[in-house]
CSV table of N, CA and C in Angstrom, one decimal:
chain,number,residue,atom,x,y,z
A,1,UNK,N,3.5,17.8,10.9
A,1,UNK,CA,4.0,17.1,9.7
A,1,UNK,C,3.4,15.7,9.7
A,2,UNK,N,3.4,15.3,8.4
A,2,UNK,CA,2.9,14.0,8.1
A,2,UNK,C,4.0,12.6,8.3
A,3,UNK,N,3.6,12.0,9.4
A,3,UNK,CA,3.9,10.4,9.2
A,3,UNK,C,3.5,9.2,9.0
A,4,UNK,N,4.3,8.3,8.5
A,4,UNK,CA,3.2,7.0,7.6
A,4,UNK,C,3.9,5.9,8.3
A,5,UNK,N,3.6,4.7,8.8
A,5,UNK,CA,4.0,4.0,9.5
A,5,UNK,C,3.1,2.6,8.9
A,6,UNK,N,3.9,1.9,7.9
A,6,UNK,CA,3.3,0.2,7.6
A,6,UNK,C,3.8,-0.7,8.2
A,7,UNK,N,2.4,-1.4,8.8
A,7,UNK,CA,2.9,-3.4,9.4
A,7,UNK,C,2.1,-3.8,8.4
A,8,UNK,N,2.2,-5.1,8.8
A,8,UNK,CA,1.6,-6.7,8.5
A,8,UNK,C,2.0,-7.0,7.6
A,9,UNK,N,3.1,-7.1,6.9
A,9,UNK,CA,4.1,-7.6,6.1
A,9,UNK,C,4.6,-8.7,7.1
A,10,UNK,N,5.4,-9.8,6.1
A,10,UNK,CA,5.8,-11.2,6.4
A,10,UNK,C,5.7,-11.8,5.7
A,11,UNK,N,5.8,-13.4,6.2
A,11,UNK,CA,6.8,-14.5,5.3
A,11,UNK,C,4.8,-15.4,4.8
A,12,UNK,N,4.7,-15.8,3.7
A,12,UNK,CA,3.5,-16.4,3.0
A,12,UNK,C,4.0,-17.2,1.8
A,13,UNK,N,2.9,-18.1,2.4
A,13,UNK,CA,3.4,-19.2,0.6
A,13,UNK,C,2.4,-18.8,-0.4
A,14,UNK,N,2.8,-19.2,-2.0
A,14,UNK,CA,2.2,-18.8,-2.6
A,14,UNK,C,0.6,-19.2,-2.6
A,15,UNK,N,-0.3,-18.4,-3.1
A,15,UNK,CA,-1.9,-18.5,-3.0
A,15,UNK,C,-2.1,-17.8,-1.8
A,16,UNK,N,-1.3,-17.3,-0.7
A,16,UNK,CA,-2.1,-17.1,0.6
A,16,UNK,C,-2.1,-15.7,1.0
A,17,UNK,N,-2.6,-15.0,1.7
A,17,UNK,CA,-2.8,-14.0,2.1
A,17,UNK,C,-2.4,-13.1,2.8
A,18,UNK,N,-2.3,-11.3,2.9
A,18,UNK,CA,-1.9,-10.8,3.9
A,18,UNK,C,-2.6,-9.7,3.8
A,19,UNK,N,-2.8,-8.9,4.7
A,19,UNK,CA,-3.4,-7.4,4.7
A,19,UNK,C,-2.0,-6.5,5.7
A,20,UNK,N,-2.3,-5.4,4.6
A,20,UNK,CA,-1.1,-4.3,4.8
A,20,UNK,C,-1.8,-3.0,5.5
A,21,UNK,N,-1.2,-2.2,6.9
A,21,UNK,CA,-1.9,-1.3,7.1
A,21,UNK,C,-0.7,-0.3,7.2
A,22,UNK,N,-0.9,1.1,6.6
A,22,UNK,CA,-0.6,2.6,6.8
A,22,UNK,C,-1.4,3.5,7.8
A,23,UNK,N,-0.8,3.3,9.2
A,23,UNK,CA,-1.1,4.4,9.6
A,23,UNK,C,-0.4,6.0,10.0
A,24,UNK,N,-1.3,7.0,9.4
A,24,UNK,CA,-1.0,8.6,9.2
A,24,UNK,C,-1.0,9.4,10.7
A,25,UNK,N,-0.4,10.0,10.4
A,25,UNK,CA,-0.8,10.8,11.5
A,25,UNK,C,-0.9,12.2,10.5
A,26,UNK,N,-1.9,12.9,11.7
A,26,UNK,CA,-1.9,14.3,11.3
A,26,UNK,C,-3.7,14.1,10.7
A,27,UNK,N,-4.3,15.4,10.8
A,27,UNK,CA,-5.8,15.9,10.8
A,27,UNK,C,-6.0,16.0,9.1
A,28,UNK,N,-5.4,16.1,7.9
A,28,UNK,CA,-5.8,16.0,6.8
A,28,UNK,C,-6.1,14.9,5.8
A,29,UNK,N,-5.2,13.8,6.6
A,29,UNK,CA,-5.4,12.5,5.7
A,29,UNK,C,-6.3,12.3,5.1
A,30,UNK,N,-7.8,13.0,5.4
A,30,UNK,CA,-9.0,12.0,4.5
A,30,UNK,C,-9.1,13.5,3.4
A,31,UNK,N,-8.6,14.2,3.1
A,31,UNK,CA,-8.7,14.9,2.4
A,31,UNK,C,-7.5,14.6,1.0
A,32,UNK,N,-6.5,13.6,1.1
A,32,UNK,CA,-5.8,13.3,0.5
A,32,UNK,C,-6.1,11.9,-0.1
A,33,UNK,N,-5.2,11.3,-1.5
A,33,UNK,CA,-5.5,10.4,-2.0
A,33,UNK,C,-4.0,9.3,-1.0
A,34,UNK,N,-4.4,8.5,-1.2
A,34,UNK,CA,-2.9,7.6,-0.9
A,34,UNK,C,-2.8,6.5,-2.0
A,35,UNK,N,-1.5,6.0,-1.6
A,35,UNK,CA,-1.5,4.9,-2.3
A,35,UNK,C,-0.4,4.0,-1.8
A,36,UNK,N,0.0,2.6,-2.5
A,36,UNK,CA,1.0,1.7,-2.3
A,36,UNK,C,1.6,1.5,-3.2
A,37,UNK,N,2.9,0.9,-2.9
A,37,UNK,CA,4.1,0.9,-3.9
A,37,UNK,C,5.0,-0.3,-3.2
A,38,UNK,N,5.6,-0.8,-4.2
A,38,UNK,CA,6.6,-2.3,-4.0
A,38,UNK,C,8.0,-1.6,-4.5
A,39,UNK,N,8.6,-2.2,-4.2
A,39,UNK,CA,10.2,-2.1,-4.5
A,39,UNK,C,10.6,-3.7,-4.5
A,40,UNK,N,11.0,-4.2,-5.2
A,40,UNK,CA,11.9,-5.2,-5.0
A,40,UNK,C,13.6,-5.4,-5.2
A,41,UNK,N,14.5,-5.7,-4.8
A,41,UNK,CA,15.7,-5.6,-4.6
A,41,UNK,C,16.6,-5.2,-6.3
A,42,UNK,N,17.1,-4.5,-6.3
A,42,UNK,CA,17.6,-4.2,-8.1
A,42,UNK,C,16.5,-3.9,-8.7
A,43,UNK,N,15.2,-4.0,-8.3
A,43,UNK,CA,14.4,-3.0,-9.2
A,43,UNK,C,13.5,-1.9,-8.8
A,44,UNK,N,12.9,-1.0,-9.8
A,44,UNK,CA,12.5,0.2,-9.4
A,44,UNK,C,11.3,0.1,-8.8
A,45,UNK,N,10.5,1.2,-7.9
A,45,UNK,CA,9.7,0.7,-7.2
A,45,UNK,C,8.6,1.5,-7.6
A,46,UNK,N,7.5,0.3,-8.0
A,46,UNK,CA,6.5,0.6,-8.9
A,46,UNK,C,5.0,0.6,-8.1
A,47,UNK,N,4.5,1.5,-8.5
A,47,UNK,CA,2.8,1.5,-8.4
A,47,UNK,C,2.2,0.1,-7.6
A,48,UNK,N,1.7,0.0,-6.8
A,48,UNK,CA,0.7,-1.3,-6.8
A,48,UNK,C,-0.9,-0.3,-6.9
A,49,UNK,N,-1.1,0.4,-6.3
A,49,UNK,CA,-2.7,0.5,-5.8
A,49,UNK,C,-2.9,2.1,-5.0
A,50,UNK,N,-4.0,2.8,-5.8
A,50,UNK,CA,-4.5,3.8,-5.3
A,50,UNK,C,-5.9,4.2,-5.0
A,51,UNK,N,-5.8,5.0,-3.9
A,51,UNK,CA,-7.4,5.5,-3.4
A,51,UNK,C,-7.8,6.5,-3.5
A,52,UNK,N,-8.3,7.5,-3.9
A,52,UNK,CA,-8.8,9.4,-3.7
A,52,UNK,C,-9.4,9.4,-2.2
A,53,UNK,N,-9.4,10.7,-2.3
A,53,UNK,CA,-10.2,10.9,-0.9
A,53,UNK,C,-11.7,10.6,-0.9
A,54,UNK,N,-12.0,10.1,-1.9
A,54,UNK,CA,-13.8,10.0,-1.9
A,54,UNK,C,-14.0,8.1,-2.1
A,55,UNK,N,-12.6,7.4,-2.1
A,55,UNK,CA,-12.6,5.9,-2.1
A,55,UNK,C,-12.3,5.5,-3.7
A,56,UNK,N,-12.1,6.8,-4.7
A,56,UNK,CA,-11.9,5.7,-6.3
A,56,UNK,C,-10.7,5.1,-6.3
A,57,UNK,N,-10.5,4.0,-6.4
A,57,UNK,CA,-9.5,3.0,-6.5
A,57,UNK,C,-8.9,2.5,-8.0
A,58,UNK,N,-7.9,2.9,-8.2
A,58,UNK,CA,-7.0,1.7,-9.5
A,58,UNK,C,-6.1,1.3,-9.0
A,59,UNK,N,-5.5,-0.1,-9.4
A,59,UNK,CA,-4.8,-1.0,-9.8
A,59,UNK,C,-3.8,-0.9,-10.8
A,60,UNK,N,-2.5,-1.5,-10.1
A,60,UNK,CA,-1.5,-2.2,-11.5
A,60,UNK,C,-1.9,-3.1,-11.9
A,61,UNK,N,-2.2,-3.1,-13.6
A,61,UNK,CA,-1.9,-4.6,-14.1
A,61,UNK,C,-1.7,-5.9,-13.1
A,62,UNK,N,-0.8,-6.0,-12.7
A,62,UNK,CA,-0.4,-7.2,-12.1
A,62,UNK,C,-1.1,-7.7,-11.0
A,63,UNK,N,-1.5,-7.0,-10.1
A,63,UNK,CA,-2.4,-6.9,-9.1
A,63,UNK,C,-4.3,-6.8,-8.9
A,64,UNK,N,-4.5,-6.5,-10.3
A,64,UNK,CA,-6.1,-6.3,-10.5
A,64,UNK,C,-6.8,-8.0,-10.0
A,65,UNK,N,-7.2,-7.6,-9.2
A,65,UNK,CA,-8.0,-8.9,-9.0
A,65,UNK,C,-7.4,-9.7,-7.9
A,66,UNK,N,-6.8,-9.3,-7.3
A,66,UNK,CA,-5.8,-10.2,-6.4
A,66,UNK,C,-6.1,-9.2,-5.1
A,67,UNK,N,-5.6,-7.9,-5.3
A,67,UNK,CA,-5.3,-7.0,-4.1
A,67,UNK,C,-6.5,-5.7,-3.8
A,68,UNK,N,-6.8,-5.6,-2.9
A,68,UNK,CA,-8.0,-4.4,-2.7
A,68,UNK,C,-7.5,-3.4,-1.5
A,69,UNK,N,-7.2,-2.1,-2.5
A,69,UNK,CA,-7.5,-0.9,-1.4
A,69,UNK,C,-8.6,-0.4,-1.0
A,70,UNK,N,-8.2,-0.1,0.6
A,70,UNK,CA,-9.1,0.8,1.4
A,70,UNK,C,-8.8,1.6,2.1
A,71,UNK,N,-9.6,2.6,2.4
A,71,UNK,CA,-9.4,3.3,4.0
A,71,UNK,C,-10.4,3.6,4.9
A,72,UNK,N,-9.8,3.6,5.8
A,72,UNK,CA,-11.0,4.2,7.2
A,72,UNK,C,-10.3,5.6,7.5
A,73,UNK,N,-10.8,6.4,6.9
A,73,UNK,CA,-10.2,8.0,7.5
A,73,UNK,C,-10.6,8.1,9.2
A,74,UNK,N,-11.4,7.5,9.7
A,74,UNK,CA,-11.6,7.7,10.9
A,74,UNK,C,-10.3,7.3,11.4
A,75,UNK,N,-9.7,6.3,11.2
A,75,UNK,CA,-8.3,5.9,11.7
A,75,UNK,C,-7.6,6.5,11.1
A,76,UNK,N,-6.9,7.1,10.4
A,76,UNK,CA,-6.3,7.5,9.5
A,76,UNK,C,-5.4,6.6,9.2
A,77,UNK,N,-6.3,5.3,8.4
A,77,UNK,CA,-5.6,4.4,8.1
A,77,UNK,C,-6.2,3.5,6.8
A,78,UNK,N,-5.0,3.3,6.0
A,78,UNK,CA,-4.7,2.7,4.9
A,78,UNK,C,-4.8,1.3,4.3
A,79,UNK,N,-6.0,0.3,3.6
A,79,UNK,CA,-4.8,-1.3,4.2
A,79,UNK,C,-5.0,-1.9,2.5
A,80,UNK,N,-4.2,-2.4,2.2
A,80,UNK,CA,-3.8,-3.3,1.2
A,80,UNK,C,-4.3,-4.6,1.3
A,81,UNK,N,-4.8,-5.2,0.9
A,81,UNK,CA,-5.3,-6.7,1.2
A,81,UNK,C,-4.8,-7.6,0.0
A,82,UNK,N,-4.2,-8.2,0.3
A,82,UNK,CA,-3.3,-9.1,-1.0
A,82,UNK,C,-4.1,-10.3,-0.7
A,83,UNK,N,-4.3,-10.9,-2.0
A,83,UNK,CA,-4.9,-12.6,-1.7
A,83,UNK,C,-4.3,-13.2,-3.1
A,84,UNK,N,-3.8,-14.7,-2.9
A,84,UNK,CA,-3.7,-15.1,-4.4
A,84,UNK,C,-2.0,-14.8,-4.1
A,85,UNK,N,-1.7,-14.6,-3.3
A,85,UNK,CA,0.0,-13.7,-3.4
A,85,UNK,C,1.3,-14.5,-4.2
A,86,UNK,N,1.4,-14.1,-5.2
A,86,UNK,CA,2.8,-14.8,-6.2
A,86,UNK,C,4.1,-14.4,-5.7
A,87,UNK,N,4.7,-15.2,-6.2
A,87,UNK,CA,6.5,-15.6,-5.7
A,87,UNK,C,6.9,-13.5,-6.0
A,88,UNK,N,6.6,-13.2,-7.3
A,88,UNK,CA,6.7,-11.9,-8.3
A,88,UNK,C,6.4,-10.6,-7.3
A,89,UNK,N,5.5,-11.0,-5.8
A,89,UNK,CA,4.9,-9.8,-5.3
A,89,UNK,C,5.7,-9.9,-4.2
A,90,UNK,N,6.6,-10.1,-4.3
A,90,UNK,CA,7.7,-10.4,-3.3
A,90,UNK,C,8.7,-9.2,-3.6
A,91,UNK,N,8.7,-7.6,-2.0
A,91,UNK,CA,8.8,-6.6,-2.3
A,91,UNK,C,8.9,-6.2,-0.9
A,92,UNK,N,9.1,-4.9,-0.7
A,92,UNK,CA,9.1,-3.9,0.7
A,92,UNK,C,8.0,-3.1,-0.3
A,93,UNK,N,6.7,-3.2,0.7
A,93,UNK,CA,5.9,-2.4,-0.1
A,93,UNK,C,5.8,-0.5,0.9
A,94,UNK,N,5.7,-0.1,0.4
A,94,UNK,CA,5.6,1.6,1.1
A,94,UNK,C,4.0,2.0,0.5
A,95,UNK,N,3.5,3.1,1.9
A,95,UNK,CA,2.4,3.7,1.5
A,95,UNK,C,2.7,5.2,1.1
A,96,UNK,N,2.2,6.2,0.4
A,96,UNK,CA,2.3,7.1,0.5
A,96,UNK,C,1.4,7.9,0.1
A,97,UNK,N,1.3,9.1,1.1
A,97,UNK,CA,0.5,10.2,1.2
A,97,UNK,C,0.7,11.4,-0.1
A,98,UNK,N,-0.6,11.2,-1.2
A,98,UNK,CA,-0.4,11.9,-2.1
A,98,UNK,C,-0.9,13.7,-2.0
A,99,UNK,N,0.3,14.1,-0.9
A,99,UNK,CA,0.3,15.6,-1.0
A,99,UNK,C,1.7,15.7,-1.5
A,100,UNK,N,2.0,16.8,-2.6
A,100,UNK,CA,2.9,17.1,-3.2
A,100,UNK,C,3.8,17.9,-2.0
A,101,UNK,N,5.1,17.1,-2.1
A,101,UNK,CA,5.8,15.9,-3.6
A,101,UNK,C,5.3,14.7,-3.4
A,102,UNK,N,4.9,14.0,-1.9
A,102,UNK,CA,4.8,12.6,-1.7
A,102,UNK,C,5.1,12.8,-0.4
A,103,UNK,N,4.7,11.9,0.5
A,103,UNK,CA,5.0,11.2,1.9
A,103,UNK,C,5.3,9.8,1.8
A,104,UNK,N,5.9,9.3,2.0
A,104,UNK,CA,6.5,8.0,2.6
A,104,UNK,C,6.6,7.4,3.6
A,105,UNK,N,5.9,6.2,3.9
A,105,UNK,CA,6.1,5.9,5.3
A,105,UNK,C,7.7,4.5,4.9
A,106,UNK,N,8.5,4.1,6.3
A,106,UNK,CA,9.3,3.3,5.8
A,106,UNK,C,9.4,1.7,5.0
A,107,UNK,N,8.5,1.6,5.4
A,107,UNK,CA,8.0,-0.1,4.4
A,107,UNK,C,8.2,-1.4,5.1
A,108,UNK,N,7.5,-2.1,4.3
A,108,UNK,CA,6.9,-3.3,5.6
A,108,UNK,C,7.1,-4.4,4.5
A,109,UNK,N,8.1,-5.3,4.9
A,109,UNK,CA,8.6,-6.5,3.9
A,109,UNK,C,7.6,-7.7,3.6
A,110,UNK,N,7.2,-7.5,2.4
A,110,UNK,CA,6.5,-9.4,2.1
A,110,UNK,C,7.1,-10.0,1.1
A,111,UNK,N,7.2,-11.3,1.9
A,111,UNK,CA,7.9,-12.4,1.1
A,111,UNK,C,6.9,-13.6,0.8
A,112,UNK,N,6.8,-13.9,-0.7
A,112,UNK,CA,5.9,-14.8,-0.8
A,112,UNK,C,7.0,-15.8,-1.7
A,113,UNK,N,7.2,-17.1,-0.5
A,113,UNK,CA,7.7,-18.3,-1.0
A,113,UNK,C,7.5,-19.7,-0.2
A,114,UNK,N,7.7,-20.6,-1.1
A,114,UNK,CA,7.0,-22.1,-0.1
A,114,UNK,C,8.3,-22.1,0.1
C-alpha cells in the first residue's frame, strides 16, 4: 500500500523561501501523476500544483510564478519549491498520489509571517 510522508514546512517571512518534500513509498510512484494541496484553517483545501508521470506541470492561479513542481522518481519523491512566499500561502500543505480515489500523505505546516 501507498504512503506519502511531507517535511520542510515552517515558520518564513514574507518574500522568502521553502522547498516541500513527499516521500512515497511503494514501486509504482513514477507511473503516477502527483500533486499538492493547501488547506488553510476554515477553508477548503485547494489545488496548488501538479506533475504527470512524464513531468507536465500546472499551477494554481495564485502560485504561477512563485512555486515549481518536481520529481525524482528515483527517490520516489515529490518537492514543491515556494519562493516569493505571501502571508495568503499560509496553509498545511498535503501531497497526493493521483491513483484513484487519491492518496494522502499527512501534511507539513507553512507559515509565512514577519
Amino acid at each position: 500500500q501507498v504512503q506519502l510522508a511531507e517535511s520542510g514546512g515552517g515558520l518564513v517571512q514574507p518574500g522568502g523561501s521553502l522547498r516541500l518534500s513527499c516521500a512515497a513509498s511503494g514501486s509504482i510512484f513514477r507511473l503516477y501523476a502527483m500533486g499538492w494541496y493547501r488547506q488553510a484553517p476554515g477553508k477548503q483545501r485547494e489545488l496548488v500544483a501538479t506533475i504527470s508521470s512524464g513531468g507536465r506541470t500546472n499551477y494554481a492561479d495564485p502560485v504561477k510564478g512563485r512555486f515549481t513542481i518536481y520529481r525524482e522518481n528515483t527517490k520516489n519523491t515529490v518537492y514543491l519549491q515556494m519562493n516569493s512566499l505571501k502571508a495568503e500561502d499560509t496553509a498545511v500543505y498535503y501531497c497526493k498520489l493521483e491513483v484513484p480515489p487519491g492518496y494522502w500523505g499527512q501534511g507539513t505546516q507553512v507559515t509565512v509571517s514577519s
